[in-house]
Every structure is written in structure tokens, then in C-alpha cells.
């Protein structure tokens, strides 16, 4: 008897309708309840990343960084004022890796030619290979490199490991992460392009 | 009885090497120890609670949509885990990325619901689910210890191999990059299956 009732159409449809309504309500509740914390995490991470690009990991964000825009296209730009008064200009980067988007921040010295610091992040690069772009092993060598060769904007090349020695316009890539390394190279060139007229203007 | 339900899935009937369930994610998230542990914990919670909830519902579920009901319950729990990780363990949730969502497809969960929870009472089902998740976790942790140590020279992110041993610093040692790649996960897992099979063959 019980089995017959459980096989009826009406029972099945009612059961399904009730179940999905309950589950949907529960998930909506959880999502709304946790959203403030999740947004705070995302925000904190963005601020920490920006601070890392100017080597100020554990400092308060508001004290050093001002958000602003550059040029007539209103490009996002962050200005960092260090304790000694020197200014660093932080440019957000966006590009494509091997499996998904890449992001990063590039901090320039106030000559707008040399790099003060760089951080990179990614969504889904291969762990242990392409994903290593997030480590300081990859990003530290960017410091002091130049975006210009003479008066020509050449950006930064990411070369095969060991090839960038003494080259002011290149850094080492990651063995086994060539496509991600190339993605970083393209990301820097493409993201900086719209800023160049503005940078020239400030030189 | 409950003791056996709990202990069996840990060693004698471990879901990965003996029942050959949940191998896919065991290959994917075992590059580093920390994400492997979080993954193990997440799967344990999902298997435990989905088994318990479906065991509570087992006498009401319409036969024709049985699998769909199971999927809805499991999917809801997985989304909850994902949301909670994003709120409270942001870094790790970033590392696990898609694999948390893919817990839904972990064969262990559906396997235990079908084979155990739908014909047993809620508490034993809960224990069975937890134990299977833990059994899965033990293998994940074993594989990831081998892979992180030999592939990156670290455990939980701490360097265990002295820096001066490395060739780059004039030493003799180099990390084995192969351990970071999925094929090596399969080989390490294969060795573990071998050990389990040899042991179980002797026991019977």
C-alpha cells in the first residue's frame, strides 16, 4: 500500500515541488547571510595585493594608498605615498593565462620607466607550474627592470629560465609554465598600452 | 555494529583503493597537503550529512525520482560547503576552486547513499558516511604528503629540504617536478592500491 502511494504521480510531483522550494529557500538564506563576509574577503584581498606590489604587506591600506583615475579614459590608478614622501604609481593588470584569466598589479617608480614591484594572481593555472607566478620567486626579479629601451616602450619580456641575465627589459619565466609566462608578458604589454600617453605626459 | 561501520571504510573497505570510488578528485587535489586536508574535511561532512538526511527521508522518497532527490540534497550541501569556505577560508577555497563544486560528482557520496543510507537508520548512515569520507581523506593525505615533499620539498608550505642541498645553491638535490603533475598521482595511488590489495588478500 505504502509503495503504491509513493509511486503515484501526484505524490511525486508534490514531493519534488516541496523539496526544491525548501532547498532553494535554504540556499538563498545561506548565500545572503554569508555575502558580507565573502565581499569583505574579496576586498581585503584586493587591498593586500595592492600593498604587496609596493612591498608594504602588513601596513594599513588607507594610510598609504589613494585610488584615482588617469587620463581622459578614466583608467584606474593607485598612488602610493611612502613614508619618505616618494610616490609609486600602481597600475592594475588583466590578461589571459593558459586556462583562465590572469590579474596583477605593477608598481612604477616616479620616473614612470622602472618597476618598483609586481604581484600576479590567476584563477586556474596549473598548480606547481603556471600557478607559481604568484610566488615572490617569479615576481621579485621584476623590481628595477625598465619598461623602456632608450626612448622606445618595450615592456617586459618573460624569457626562458636563465636567459634574462643582465637584461634590463626581461625576467625569467617558469620552466613548465611557458604558456602562463607568455600570458604574463602579454598581460603587461596590453594593460600598460592605454597608460602610455599618460605616462609620457608625466615624464 | 557501529564500530564496524566506522572502522571498515577506513582500511578494509577504503573507498579509494578497495572500492575504486572517488579516484578522480584524489588525483586532482593532492599536489599540496593543505588543500587535500580541507578537501577531505569537506567531503567527510558532505558524505556524513547527505547519508543522514537521505536516511531520514528514505521512507518518503518517491521511487521514480529517487536519484534526483539524492542529487538535490547532495548539491545543496556542496553549495553550502562552498559558500562557507568562501566566507571563512578564502585562501583555501581559491586553491580548491572548481573541485569543491565537483564534490557532487564524487562517486563515494552517491555510492554510499544507494548502498547504505537508503536501507539503514539515520545514525548508522551518518557514521557510514563520515567513515567513508575519512577513509577517502586518509588516502588523499597520504598521496599529498608524498607529492608535496618530493615535488616541492615542502609540507603545509614549510620547507623541509634544507636550502643548501639544492643544486641551485651548490648542493646535490633537485625537486622532482614529475610529482606535481597528475601522472605521478596515479602512480602513487597505484602503489597504495597495491599495498591495500596485498594486505586484504592476506587477511581473507
mmCIF file of C-alpha atoms in Angstrom:
data_model
loop_
_atom_site.group_PDB
_atom_site.id
_atom_site.type_symbol
_atom_site.label_atom_id
_atom_site.label_comp_id
_atom_site.label_asym_id
_atom_site.label_seq_id
_atom_site.Cartn_x
_atom_site.Cartn_y
_atom_site.Cartn_z
ATOM 1 C CA UNK A 1 0.000 0.000 0.000
ATOM 2 C CA UNK A 2 2.683 2.418 1.073
ATOM 3 C CA UNK A 3 4.672 1.690 -2.048
ATOM 4 C CA UNK A 4 1.706 2.357 -4.287
ATOM 5 C CA UNK A 5 1.172 5.744 -2.731
ATOM 6 C CA UNK A 6 4.868 6.593 -3.172
ATOM 7 C CA UNK A 7 4.664 5.780 -6.868
ATOM 8 C CA UNK A 8 1.659 7.998 -7.639
ATOM 9 C CA UNK A 9 2.075 10.957 -9.975
ATOM 10 C CA UNK A 10 0.530 13.487 -7.624
ATOM 11 C CA UNK A 11 2.697 12.396 -4.717
ATOM 12 C CA UNK A 12 5.856 12.518 -6.861
ATOM 13 C CA UNK A 13 5.135 15.990 -8.216
ATOM 14 C CA UNK A 14 4.177 17.409 -4.823
ATOM 15 C CA UNK A 15 7.271 15.891 -3.253
ATOM 16 C CA UNK A 16 9.560 17.347 -5.889
ATOM 17 C CA UNK A 17 7.946 20.790 -5.702
ATOM 18 C CA UNK A 18 8.135 20.926 -1.925
ATOM 19 C CA UNK A 19 11.720 19.705 -1.877
ATOM 20 C CA UNK A 20 13.113 22.208 -4.383
ATOM 21 C CA UNK A 21 11.276 25.091 -2.700
ATOM 22 C CA UNK A 22 12.743 24.208 0.675
ATOM 23 C CA UNK A 23 16.253 23.714 -0.687
ATOM 24 C CA UNK A 24 16.104 26.942 -2.690
ATOM 25 C CA UNK A 25 14.996 28.897 0.370
ATOM 26 C CA UNK A 26 17.771 27.382 2.469
ATOM 27 C CA UNK A 27 20.476 28.159 -0.085
ATOM 28 C CA UNK A 28 19.220 31.696 -0.681
ATOM 29 C CA UNK A 29 19.319 32.278 3.057
ATOM 30 C CA UNK A 30 22.866 30.924 3.358
ATOM 31 C CA UNK A 31 24.079 32.931 0.378
ATOM 32 C CA UNK A 32 22.606 36.182 1.680
ATOM 33 C CA UNK A 33 23.834 35.543 5.212
ATOM 34 C CA UNK A 34 27.411 34.874 4.150
ATOM 35 C CA UNK A 35 27.672 37.535 1.456
ATOM 36 C CA UNK A 36 29.042 40.366 3.657
ATOM 37 C CA UNK A 37 31.890 38.142 4.847
ATOM 38 C CA UNK A 38 32.674 36.967 1.321
ATOM 39 C CA UNK A 39 32.729 40.518 -0.040
ATOM 40 C CA UNK A 40 34.934 41.588 2.853
ATOM 41 C CA UNK A 41 37.331 38.753 1.957
ATOM 42 C CA UNK A 42 37.494 39.849 -1.670
ATOM 43 C CA UNK A 43 38.018 43.481 -0.680
ATOM 44 C CA UNK A 44 40.705 42.629 1.883
ATOM 45 C CA UNK A 45 42.490 40.520 -0.685
ATOM 46 C CA UNK A 46 42.473 43.295 -3.305
ATOM 47 C CA UNK A 47 43.894 45.748 -0.790
ATOM 48 C CA UNK A 48 46.530 43.275 0.371
ATOM 49 C CA UNK A 49 47.564 42.595 -3.222
ATOM 50 C CA UNK A 50 47.944 46.302 -3.938
ATOM 51 C CA UNK A 51 50.030 46.712 -0.783
ATOM 52 C CA UNK A 52 52.190 43.735 -1.759
ATOM 53 C CA UNK A 53 53.018 45.377 -5.093
ATOM 54 C CA UNK A 54 54.716 48.217 -3.181
ATOM 55 C CA UNK A 55 56.268 45.897 -0.536
ATOM 56 C CA UNK A 56 54.063 47.110 2.334
ATOM 57 C CA UNK A 57 52.330 43.817 3.253
ATOM 58 C CA UNK A 58 51.263 44.474 6.818
ATOM 59 C CA UNK A 59 50.531 48.194 6.622
ATOM 60 C CA UNK A 60 47.116 49.866 6.752
ATOM 61 C CA UNK A 61 45.774 50.398 3.232
ATOM 62 C CA UNK A 62 44.204 53.817 3.801
ATOM 63 C CA UNK A 63 47.424 55.272 5.164
ATOM 64 C CA UNK A 64 49.461 54.705 2.007
ATOM 65 C CA UNK A 65 47.213 54.184 -0.993
ATOM 66 C CA UNK A 66 44.894 56.614 -2.762
ATOM 67 C CA UNK A 67 42.578 55.437 -5.523
ATOM 68 C CA UNK A 68 42.409 57.698 -8.529
ATOM 69 C CA UNK A 69 41.976 57.660 -12.297
ATOM 70 C CA UNK A 70 44.374 58.515 -15.092
ATOM 71 C CA UNK A 71 43.872 60.280 -18.394
ATOM 72 C CA UNK A 72 40.675 61.132 -20.281
ATOM 73 C CA UNK A 73 39.650 57.439 -20.364
ATOM 74 C CA UNK A 74 39.466 57.388 -16.558
ATOM 75 C CA UNK A 75 41.853 54.431 -16.270
ATOM 76 C CA UNK A 76 42.098 53.108 -12.718
ATOM 77 C CA UNK A 77 45.315 54.050 -10.947
ATOM 78 C CA UNK A 78 46.512 53.732 -7.370
ATOM 79 C CA UNK A 79 49.035 56.143 -5.949
ATOM 80 C CA UNK A 80 51.156 55.043 -3.038
ATOM 81 C CA UNK A 81 52.923 57.660 -0.936
ATOM 82 C CA UNK A 82 55.783 56.128 1.020
ATOM 83 C CA UNK A 83 56.926 57.356 4.422
ATOM 84 C CA UNK A 84 59.747 59.389 2.852
ATOM 85 C CA UNK A 85 57.292 61.159 0.538
ATOM 86 C CA UNK A 86 58.232 59.398 -2.719
ATOM 87 C CA UNK A 87 55.330 58.308 -4.837
ATOM 88 C CA UNK A 88 54.785 54.991 -6.564
ATOM 89 C CA UNK A 89 52.150 54.524 -9.257
ATOM 90 C CA UNK A 90 50.296 51.218 -9.231
ATOM 91 C CA UNK A 91 48.626 50.036 -12.428
ATOM 92 C CA UNK A 92 46.160 47.123 -12.413
ATOM 93 C CA UNK A 93 46.819 44.382 -14.983
ATOM 94 C CA UNK A 94 44.400 41.990 -16.651
ATOM 95 C CA UNK A 95 45.136 39.285 -19.173
ATOM 96 C CA UNK A 96 44.785 35.697 -20.289
ATOM 97 C CA UNK A 97 46.749 32.750 -18.925
ATOM 98 C CA UNK A 98 46.722 29.194 -20.166
ATOM 99 C CA UNK A 99 43.447 28.092 -18.539
ATOM 100 C CA UNK A 100 41.828 31.294 -17.356
ATOM 101 C CA UNK A 101 42.223 34.969 -16.526
ATOM 102 C CA UNK A 102 45.370 36.467 -15.013
ATOM 103 C CA UNK A 103 45.457 39.565 -12.825
ATOM 104 C CA UNK A 104 48.127 41.631 -11.220
ATOM 105 C CA UNK A 105 49.433 44.999 -10.127
ATOM 106 C CA UNK A 106 52.558 46.705 -11.387
ATOM 107 C CA UNK A 107 54.061 49.500 -9.279
ATOM 108 C CA UNK A 108 56.180 52.050 -11.150
ATOM 109 C CA UNK A 109 58.725 54.451 -9.721
ATOM 110 C CA UNK A 110 58.007 58.150 -10.228
ATOM 111 C CA UNK A 111 60.213 58.186 -13.348
ATOM 112 C CA UNK A 112 57.404 56.093 -14.960
ATOM 113 C CA UNK A 113 60.089 53.906 -16.579
ATOM 114 C CA UNK A 114 61.316 51.464 -13.972
ATOM 115 C CA UNK A 115 59.356 48.919 -11.991
ATOM 116 C CA UNK A 116 59.171 49.174 -8.225
ATOM 117 C CA UNK A 117 57.234 45.989 -7.602
ATOM 118 C CA UNK A 118 54.860 43.474 -9.151
ATOM 119 C CA UNK A 119 52.299 40.925 -7.996
ATOM 120 C CA UNK A 120 50.409 38.413 -10.080
ATOM 121 C CA UNK A 121 47.384 36.257 -9.499
ATOM 122 C CA UNK A 122 45.358 33.794 -11.512
ATOM 123 C CA UNK A 123 42.151 31.782 -11.426
ATOM 124 C CA UNK A 124 43.077 28.345 -12.677
ATOM 125 C CA UNK A 125 46.689 27.978 -13.816
ATOM 126 C CA UNK A 126 48.336 24.596 -13.250
ATOM 127 C CA UNK A 127 49.378 24.226 -9.585
ATOM 128 C CA UNK A 128 53.143 23.923 -9.251
ATOM 129 C CA UNK A 129 53.736 25.192 -12.803
ATOM 130 C CA UNK A 130 51.870 28.224 -14.144
ATOM 131 C CA UNK A 131 50.437 28.912 -10.707
ATOM 132 C CA UNK A 132 53.959 29.741 -9.499
ATOM 133 C CA UNK A 133 53.538 33.250 -10.964
ATOM 134 C CA UNK A 134 52.016 34.177 -7.586
ATOM 135 C CA UNK A 135 55.290 33.420 -5.755
ATOM 136 C CA UNK A 136 57.952 36.013 -4.976
ATOM 137 C CA UNK A 137 60.421 33.759 -6.791
ATOM 138 C CA UNK A 138 58.740 34.899 -10.010
ATOM 139 C CA UNK A 139 57.653 38.442 -9.144
ATOM 140 C CA UNK A 140 60.713 39.721 -7.224
ATOM 141 C CA UNK A 141 63.018 39.936 -10.289
ATOM 142 C CA UNK A 142 60.628 42.498 -11.856
ATOM 143 C CA UNK A 143 61.880 45.057 -9.381
ATOM 144 C CA UNK A 144 64.274 47.521 -11.024
ATOM 145 C CA UNK A 145 63.547 46.344 -14.565
ATOM 146 C CA UNK A 146 62.807 49.009 -17.152
ATOM 147 C CA UNK A 147 59.817 49.321 -19.465
ATOM 148 C CA UNK A 148 61.835 51.400 -21.944
ATOM 149 C CA UNK A 149 64.863 50.709 -24.074
ATOM 150 C CA UNK A 150 66.186 54.165 -24.852
ATOM 151 C CA UNK A 151 63.005 56.075 -25.695
ATOM 152 C CA UNK A 152 61.165 53.055 -27.045
ATOM 153 C CA UNK A 153 58.431 51.389 -24.956
ATOM 154 C CA UNK A 154 59.386 47.705 -24.991
ATOM 155 C CA UNK A 155 57.501 46.438 -21.924
ATOM 156 C CA UNK A 156 58.951 43.425 -20.096
ATOM 157 C CA UNK A 157 59.765 40.131 -21.808
ATOM 158 C CA UNK A 158 59.353 36.890 -19.883
ATOM 159 C CA UNK A 159 62.116 34.653 -21.228
ATOM 160 C CA UNK A 160 63.122 31.039 -20.828
ATOM 161 C CA UNK A 161 64.581 30.416 -17.395
ATOM 162 C CA UNK A 162 68.168 31.647 -17.158
ATOM 163 C CA UNK A 163 68.047 33.811 -20.306
ATOM 164 C CA UNK A 164 67.192 37.152 -18.715
ATOM 165 C CA UNK A 165 70.565 37.605 -17.026
ATOM 166 C CA UNK A 166 71.656 41.281 -17.103
ATOM 167 C CA UNK A 167 68.795 42.163 -19.475
ATOM 168 C CA UNK A 168 67.074 45.309 -18.116
ATOM 169 C CA UNK A 169 63.882 44.585 -20.086
ATOM 170 C CA UNK A 170 63.368 40.908 -19.267
ATOM 171 C CA UNK A 171 62.764 38.475 -16.417
ATOM 172 C CA UNK A 172 62.942 34.690 -16.137
ATOM 173 C CA UNK A 173 59.834 32.662 -16.920
ATOM 174 C CA UNK A 174 58.810 29.415 -15.262
ATOM 175 C CA UNK A 175 60.009 26.059 -16.589
ATOM 176 C CA UNK A 176 56.939 24.019 -17.441
ATOM 177 C CA UNK A 177 54.777 27.132 -17.279
ATOM 178 C CA UNK A 178 55.742 28.665 -20.603
ATOM 179 C CA UNK A 179 52.220 29.478 -21.752
ATOM 180 C CA UNK A 180 51.370 31.147 -18.463
ATOM 181 C CA UNK A 181 54.673 33.059 -18.563
ATOM 182 C CA UNK A 182 53.810 34.271 -22.044
ATOM 183 C CA UNK A 183 50.381 35.251 -20.742
ATOM 184 C CA UNK A 184 52.058 37.445 -18.120
ATOM 185 C CA UNK A 185 54.222 39.053 -20.790
ATOM 186 C CA UNK A 186 51.216 39.863 -22.980
ATOM 187 C CA UNK A 187 49.171 40.996 -19.993
ATOM 188 C CA UNK A 188 51.802 43.567 -19.007
ATOM 189 C CA UNK A 189 52.197 44.919 -22.536
ATOM 190 C CA UNK A 190 48.470 45.112 -23.290
ATOM 191 C CA UNK A 191 47.469 46.508 -19.893
ATOM 192 C CA UNK A 192 50.125 49.234 -19.979
ATOM 193 C CA UNK A 193 49.374 50.369 -23.543
ATOM 194 C CA UNK A 194 46.445 52.652 -22.703
ATOM 195 C CA UNK A 195 48.515 54.245 -19.926
ATOM 196 C CA UNK A 196 51.493 55.168 -22.118
ATOM 197 C CA UNK A 197 50.269 58.604 -23.318
ATOM 198 C CA UNK A 198 49.522 59.449 -19.722
ATOM 199 C CA UNK A 199 52.905 58.220 -18.516
ATOM 200 C CA UNK A 200 54.668 60.221 -21.243
ATOM 201 C CA UNK A 201 52.803 63.274 -20.095
ATOM 202 C CA UNK A 202 54.193 62.903 -16.598
ATOM 203 C CA UNK A 203 57.778 62.221 -17.593
ATOM 204 C CA UNK B 1 27.938 -2.850 14.930
ATOM 205 C CA UNK B 2 28.503 0.906 14.740
ATOM 206 C CA UNK B 3 32.162 0.290 15.453
ATOM 207 C CA UNK B 4 32.457 -1.922 12.411
ATOM 208 C CA UNK B 5 30.507 0.533 10.270
ATOM 209 C CA UNK B 6 33.045 3.144 11.283
ATOM 210 C CA UNK B 7 36.265 1.123 11.010
ATOM 211 C CA UNK B 8 35.599 -0.868 7.850
ATOM 212 C CA UNK B 9 35.688 2.072 5.402
ATOM 213 C CA UNK B 10 38.930 3.369 6.890
ATOM 214 C CA UNK B 11 41.067 0.378 5.969
ATOM 215 C CA UNK B 12 39.433 -2.902 4.983
ATOM 216 C CA UNK B 13 36.869 -1.355 2.644
ATOM 217 C CA UNK B 14 38.503 2.001 1.990
ATOM 218 C CA UNK B 15 36.531 3.707 -0.787
ATOM 219 C CA UNK B 16 39.516 4.704 -2.931
ATOM 220 C CA UNK B 17 41.860 1.715 -3.123
ATOM 221 C CA UNK B 18 39.367 -1.081 -2.415
ATOM 222 C CA UNK B 19 36.052 0.118 -3.830
ATOM 223 C CA UNK B 20 37.755 2.291 -6.507
ATOM 224 C CA UNK B 21 35.412 5.252 -5.855
ATOM 225 C CA UNK B 22 36.411 8.923 -5.793
ATOM 226 C CA UNK B 23 39.685 8.419 -7.639
ATOM 227 C CA UNK B 24 39.243 11.438 -9.922
ATOM 228 C CA UNK B 25 39.444 14.078 -7.205
ATOM 229 C CA UNK B 26 42.144 12.100 -5.377
ATOM 230 C CA UNK B 27 44.338 12.697 -8.426
ATOM 231 C CA UNK B 28 43.440 16.367 -8.747
ATOM 232 C CA UNK B 29 43.730 17.908 -5.282
ATOM 233 C CA UNK B 30 46.765 16.064 -3.903
ATOM 234 C CA UNK B 31 49.538 18.385 -5.128
ATOM 235 C CA UNK B 32 49.771 20.054 -1.710
ATOM 236 C CA UNK B 33 48.849 18.806 1.751
ATOM 237 C CA UNK B 34 46.750 21.725 2.980
ATOM 238 C CA UNK B 35 44.105 21.786 0.228
ATOM 239 C CA UNK B 36 43.982 17.978 0.398
ATOM 240 C CA UNK B 37 43.081 18.203 4.103
ATOM 241 C CA UNK B 38 40.369 20.788 3.521
ATOM 242 C CA UNK B 39 39.006 18.726 0.650
ATOM 243 C CA UNK B 40 38.986 15.619 2.875
ATOM 244 C CA UNK B 41 37.098 17.505 5.587
ATOM 245 C CA UNK B 42 34.579 18.922 3.102
ATOM 246 C CA UNK B 43 33.887 15.522 1.551
ATOM 247 C CA UNK B 44 33.572 13.931 5.008
ATOM 248 C CA UNK B 45 30.946 16.477 6.056
ATOM 249 C CA UNK B 46 29.013 16.105 2.801
ATOM 250 C CA UNK B 47 29.015 12.289 2.866
ATOM 251 C CA UNK B 48 28.056 12.217 6.547
ATOM 252 C CA UNK B 49 25.168 14.655 6.360
ATOM 253 C CA UNK B 50 23.837 13.592 2.967
ATOM 254 C CA UNK B 51 23.709 9.974 4.150
ATOM 255 C CA UNK B 52 21.932 11.010 7.333
ATOM 256 C CA UNK B 53 19.393 13.296 5.648
ATOM 257 C CA UNK B 54 18.555 10.786 2.945
ATOM 258 C CA UNK B 55 18.259 8.024 5.517
ATOM 259 C CA UNK B 56 15.729 10.172 7.408
ATOM 260 C CA UNK B 57 13.796 10.670 4.163
ATOM 261 C CA UNK B 58 14.202 7.107 2.932
ATOM 262 C CA UNK B 59 10.591 6.037 3.596
ATOM 263 C CA UNK B 60 9.090 9.074 1.869
ATOM 264 C CA UNK B 61 11.151 9.367 -1.326
ATOM 265 C CA UNK B 62 9.130 8.574 -4.473
ATOM 266 C CA UNK B 63 10.856 5.698 -6.282
ATOM 267 C CA UNK B 64 10.827 7.281 -9.695
ATOM 268 C CA UNK B 65 12.743 10.401 -8.692
ATOM 269 C CA UNK B 66 14.992 8.701 -6.165
ATOM 270 C CA UNK B 67 18.297 9.696 -7.820
ATOM 271 C CA UNK B 68 17.098 13.264 -8.390
ATOM 272 C CA UNK B 69 16.197 13.657 -4.719
ATOM 273 C CA UNK B 70 19.659 12.383 -3.768
ATOM 274 C CA UNK B 71 21.299 14.810 -6.158
ATOM 275 C CA UNK B 72 19.342 17.772 -4.824
ATOM 276 C CA UNK B 73 20.320 17.004 -1.237
ATOM 277 C CA UNK B 74 23.991 16.443 -2.113
ATOM 278 C CA UNK B 75 24.147 19.513 -4.350
ATOM 279 C CA UNK B 76 22.596 21.705 -1.655
ATOM 280 C CA UNK B 77 25.175 20.517 0.885
ATOM 281 C CA UNK B 78 28.044 21.069 -1.551
ATOM 282 C CA UNK B 79 26.903 24.616 -2.304
ATOM 283 C CA UNK B 80 26.685 25.266 1.442
ATOM 284 C CA UNK B 81 30.249 23.992 1.935
ATOM 285 C CA UNK B 82 31.464 26.133 -0.958
ATOM 286 C CA UNK B 83 29.779 29.264 0.414
ATOM 287 C CA UNK B 84 31.116 28.641 3.916
ATOM 288 C CA UNK B 85 34.659 28.111 2.643
ATOM 289 C CA UNK B 86 34.418 31.333 0.646
ATOM 290 C CA UNK B 87 33.339 33.184 3.764
ATOM 291 C CA UNK B 88 35.704 31.650 6.317
ATOM 292 C CA UNK B 89 38.628 30.072 4.433
ATOM 293 C CA UNK B 90 39.053 32.323 1.437
ATOM 294 C CA UNK B 91 42.628 31.335 0.522
ATOM 295 C CA UNK B 92 41.914 27.630 0.585
ATOM 296 C CA UNK B 93 38.659 27.994 -1.300
ATOM 297 C CA UNK B 94 40.665 29.747 -4.004
ATOM 298 C CA UNK B 95 43.124 26.868 -4.163
ATOM 299 C CA UNK B 96 40.402 24.233 -4.313
ATOM 300 C CA UNK B 97 38.494 26.309 -6.885
ATOM 301 C CA UNK B 98 36.327 24.045 -9.018
ATOM 302 C CA UNK B 99 36.973 20.901 -7.018
ATOM 303 C CA UNK B 100 34.608 21.876 -4.225
ATOM 304 C CA UNK B 101 31.763 22.115 -6.718
ATOM 305 C CA UNK B 102 32.840 18.795 -8.144
ATOM 306 C CA UNK B 103 32.292 17.060 -4.795
ATOM 307 C CA UNK B 104 28.788 16.499 -6.207
ATOM 308 C CA UNK B 105 30.239 14.114 -8.744
ATOM 309 C CA UNK B 106 32.292 12.229 -6.151
ATOM 310 C CA UNK B 107 31.187 8.636 -6.599
ATOM 311 C CA UNK B 108 31.641 7.868 -2.896
ATOM 312 C CA UNK B 109 28.676 10.015 -1.902
ATOM 313 C CA UNK B 110 26.084 8.597 -4.287
ATOM 314 C CA UNK B 111 27.576 5.141 -3.808
ATOM 315 C CA UNK B 112 27.122 5.177 -0.039
ATOM 316 C CA UNK B 113 23.634 6.674 -0.261
ATOM 317 C CA UNK B 114 22.447 3.997 -2.675
ATOM 318 C CA UNK B 115 24.234 1.112 -0.978
ATOM 319 C CA UNK B 116 23.763 2.042 2.663
ATOM 320 C CA UNK B 117 21.731 5.079 3.639
ATOM 321 C CA UNK B 118 18.519 4.108 1.811
ATOM 322 C CA UNK B 119 18.250 0.794 3.691
ATOM 323 C CA UNK B 120 19.605 1.777 7.109
ATOM 324 C CA UNK B 121 18.620 4.005 10.042
ATOM 325 C CA UNK B 122 19.873 7.619 10.212
ATOM 326 C CA UNK B 123 22.595 7.222 12.842
ATOM 327 C CA UNK B 124 24.394 4.231 11.286
ATOM 328 C CA UNK B 125 24.069 6.012 7.912
ATOM 329 C CA UNK B 126 25.682 9.128 9.362
ATOM 330 C CA UNK B 127 28.552 7.053 10.774
ATOM 331 C CA UNK B 128 28.942 5.215 7.481
ATOM 332 C CA UNK B 129 29.071 8.481 5.547
ATOM 333 C CA UNK B 130 31.588 10.061 7.913
ATOM 334 C CA UNK B 131 33.795 6.977 7.909
ATOM 335 C CA UNK B 132 33.833 6.768 4.131
ATOM 336 C CA UNK B 133 34.747 10.440 3.926
ATOM 337 C CA UNK B 134 37.545 9.855 6.430
ATOM 338 C CA UNK B 135 38.756 6.810 4.508
ATOM 339 C CA UNK B 136 38.885 8.995 1.417
ATOM 340 C CA UNK B 137 40.721 11.654 3.418
ATOM 341 C CA UNK B 138 43.394 9.250 4.675
ATOM 342 C CA UNK B 139 44.330 8.334 1.104
ATOM 343 C CA UNK B 140 44.248 11.974 -0.023
ATOM 344 C CA UNK B 141 46.571 12.982 2.796
ATOM 345 C CA UNK B 142 48.955 10.073 2.171
ATOM 346 C CA UNK B 143 49.213 10.860 -1.545
ATOM 347 C CA UNK B 144 49.595 14.596 -0.990
ATOM 348 C CA UNK B 145 52.372 14.146 1.610
ATOM 349 C CA UNK B 146 54.409 12.141 -0.899
ATOM 350 C CA UNK B 147 53.696 14.565 -3.731
ATOM 351 C CA UNK B 148 54.322 17.811 -1.826
ATOM 352 C CA UNK B 149 57.502 16.515 -0.172
ATOM 353 C CA UNK B 150 59.099 15.105 -3.329
ATOM 354 C CA UNK B 151 57.605 17.603 -5.773
ATOM 355 C CA UNK B 152 58.055 20.889 -3.896
ATOM 356 C CA UNK B 153 60.279 19.956 -0.922
ATOM 357 C CA UNK B 154 57.668 21.373 1.483
ATOM 358 C CA UNK B 155 54.874 20.203 3.799
ATOM 359 C CA UNK B 156 51.986 22.556 4.612
ATOM 360 C CA UNK B 157 54.104 25.189 2.835
ATOM 361 C CA UNK B 158 57.123 24.785 5.170
ATOM 362 C CA UNK B 159 60.458 23.925 3.567
ATOM 363 C CA UNK B 160 61.688 20.591 4.881
ATOM 364 C CA UNK B 161 64.565 20.070 2.460
ATOM 365 C CA UNK B 162 67.495 22.291 3.562
ATOM 366 C CA UNK B 163 68.136 25.104 1.074
ATOM 367 C CA UNK B 164 71.851 24.300 0.759
ATOM 368 C CA UNK B 165 71.028 20.811 -0.572
ATOM 369 C CA UNK B 166 69.651 22.266 -3.793
ATOM 370 C CA UNK B 167 71.706 22.213 -6.980
ATOM 371 C CA UNK B 168 70.940 25.926 -7.419
ATOM 372 C CA UNK B 169 72.805 26.569 -4.133
ATOM 373 C CA UNK B 170 75.694 24.221 -4.909
ATOM 374 C CA UNK B 171 74.136 21.067 -3.447
ATOM 375 C CA UNK B 172 73.102 17.753 -4.952
ATOM 376 C CA UNK B 173 69.305 17.800 -4.673
ATOM 377 C CA UNK B 174 66.564 18.843 -7.054
ATOM 378 C CA UNK B 175 62.780 18.714 -6.597
ATOM 379 C CA UNK B 176 61.152 16.126 -8.817
ATOM 380 C CA UNK B 177 58.742 18.145 -10.966
ATOM 381 C CA UNK B 178 57.003 14.971 -12.109
ATOM 382 C CA UNK B 179 55.371 14.640 -8.684
ATOM 383 C CA UNK B 180 53.484 17.885 -9.240
ATOM 384 C CA UNK B 181 51.855 16.549 -12.393
ATOM 385 C CA UNK B 182 48.767 14.294 -12.398
ATOM 386 C CA UNK B 183 50.507 11.148 -13.798
ATOM 387 C CA UNK B 184 52.548 10.817 -10.617
ATOM 388 C CA UNK B 185 49.361 10.993 -8.545
ATOM 389 C CA UNK B 186 48.126 7.968 -10.446
ATOM 390 C CA UNK B 187 51.387 6.092 -9.798
ATOM 391 C CA UNK B 188 51.436 6.936 -6.072
ATOM 392 C CA UNK B 189 47.774 5.946 -5.812
ATOM 393 C CA UNK B 190 48.546 2.735 -7.699
ATOM 394 C CA UNK B 191 51.196 1.851 -5.125
ATOM 395 C CA UNK B 192 48.699 2.459 -2.327
ATOM 396 C CA UNK B 193 46.127 0.230 -4.049
ATOM 397 C CA UNK B 194 48.816 -2.438 -4.299
ATOM 398 C CA UNK B 195 49.531 -2.253 -0.554
ATOM 399 C CA UNK B 196 45.820 -2.437 0.305
ATOM 400 C CA UNK B 197 45.199 -5.357 -2.040
ATOM 401 C CA UNK B 198 48.191 -7.286 -0.742
ATOM 402 C CA UNK B 199 47.043 -6.755 2.853
ATOM 403 C CA UNK B 200 43.418 -7.646 2.168
ATOM 404 C CA UNK B 201 44.430 -10.781 0.241
ATOM 405 C CA UNK B 202 46.419 -11.994 3.211
ATOM 406 C CA UNK B 203 43.576 -11.316 5.629
ATOM 407 C CA UNK B 204 40.987 -13.418 3.825
#
